[in-house]
Amino acid sequence: MAEFGQGFMSTALNEGEMLVDITVPLWPKGHGYAYEEFARRHGDFAIAASGCLVEVAGGTIKRASIVVSGVRPNPVRREELERRIAPRVQPLPRQLP
């Protein structure tokens, strides 16, 4: 997934190819999420945005996924922050099986 976006409004698809299906594994019960975006006017494309998924079990953060956009041509996964949230954070694999 990290290589799918190739820049502003472009993907890794070749001419004549079309994405018809994607499977994303669900996070287990006990997860939460947040998404914030900044745009000049309501309804405009976001200038910058950040999204986060966090799995909590027994009051401890077990796993996190953090992404920011608007800082580079493609969204950026912040794996170093994911690891710093808690010693036991297990980042998602870069490629889904």
XYZ file of C-alpha atoms in Angstrom:
97
model
C 0.000 0.000 0.000
C 2.827 2.412 0.753
C 3.903 2.365 -2.901
C 0.409 2.743 -4.395
C 0.338 6.540 -4.307
C 2.905 7.946 -6.718
C 2.359 11.666 -6.179
C -0.394 14.214 -6.495
C -3.429 12.595 -8.169
C -1.386 9.639 -9.506
C -1.081 5.963 -8.569
C 1.064 2.954 -9.410
C -1.586 1.715 -11.873
C -0.477 1.459 -15.472
C -2.516 2.689 -18.425
C -5.536 0.437 -18.908
C -5.407 -0.971 -15.366
C -8.214 -0.451 -12.871
C -8.368 -1.217 -9.170
C -11.465 -3.338 -8.589
C -10.985 -4.766 -5.090
C -9.050 -4.180 -1.899
C -9.102 -6.142 1.351
C -8.149 -4.425 4.582
C -8.019 -6.536 7.743
C -10.251 -5.273 10.540
C -8.708 -4.169 13.789
C -9.928 -6.079 16.857
C -12.457 -4.879 19.394
C -10.899 -2.239 21.643
C -9.496 0.055 18.974
C -10.179 3.725 18.433
C -9.400 6.232 15.749
C -9.115 9.931 15.013
C -8.834 11.919 11.780
C -8.252 15.644 11.560
C -7.824 17.781 8.467
C -7.118 21.411 7.752
C -8.640 23.131 4.731
C -8.965 26.825 3.875
C -12.732 26.522 3.448
C -15.188 23.836 4.543
C -15.519 21.243 1.791
C -12.172 22.051 0.137
C -9.474 19.407 -0.223
C -7.378 19.202 2.915
C -4.087 21.118 2.913
C -2.848 18.880 5.728
C -4.352 15.942 7.594
C -3.514 13.294 10.155
C -5.106 9.956 10.956
C -4.480 7.537 13.801
C -5.714 4.073 14.775
C -4.902 2.795 18.260
C -5.552 -0.621 19.802
C -5.899 -0.612 23.587
C -6.106 -3.701 25.807
C -6.038 -3.642 29.582
C -5.377 0.088 29.581
C -2.196 -0.345 27.513
C -1.623 0.777 23.945
C -0.823 -2.410 22.065
C -0.624 -1.108 18.505
C -0.896 2.138 16.590
C -0.965 3.330 13.009
C -0.293 7.017 12.308
C -0.398 8.753 8.917
C 0.027 12.410 7.939
C -0.669 14.053 4.596
C 0.137 17.399 3.094
C 3.794 17.188 4.097
C 4.963 15.311 0.962
C 3.347 14.395 -2.355
C 1.993 11.162 -0.780
C 0.608 10.366 2.665
C 3.411 9.453 5.084
C 3.253 6.603 7.598
C 4.921 7.700 10.866
C 6.274 4.338 12.025
C 8.828 5.911 14.366
C 5.973 7.596 16.271
C 4.024 4.335 16.338
C 6.954 2.638 18.065
C 7.397 5.498 20.560
C 3.784 5.515 21.773
C 4.400 2.434 23.909
C 7.198 -0.108 24.145
C 4.841 -2.875 23.078
C 3.399 -1.170 19.987
C 3.482 -3.499 16.982
C 3.201 -1.497 13.706
C 1.110 -3.017 10.939
C 3.093 -4.661 8.128
C 3.908 -2.378 5.211
C 2.304 -4.817 2.779
C -0.876 -6.703 3.465
C -0.831 -10.472 2.835
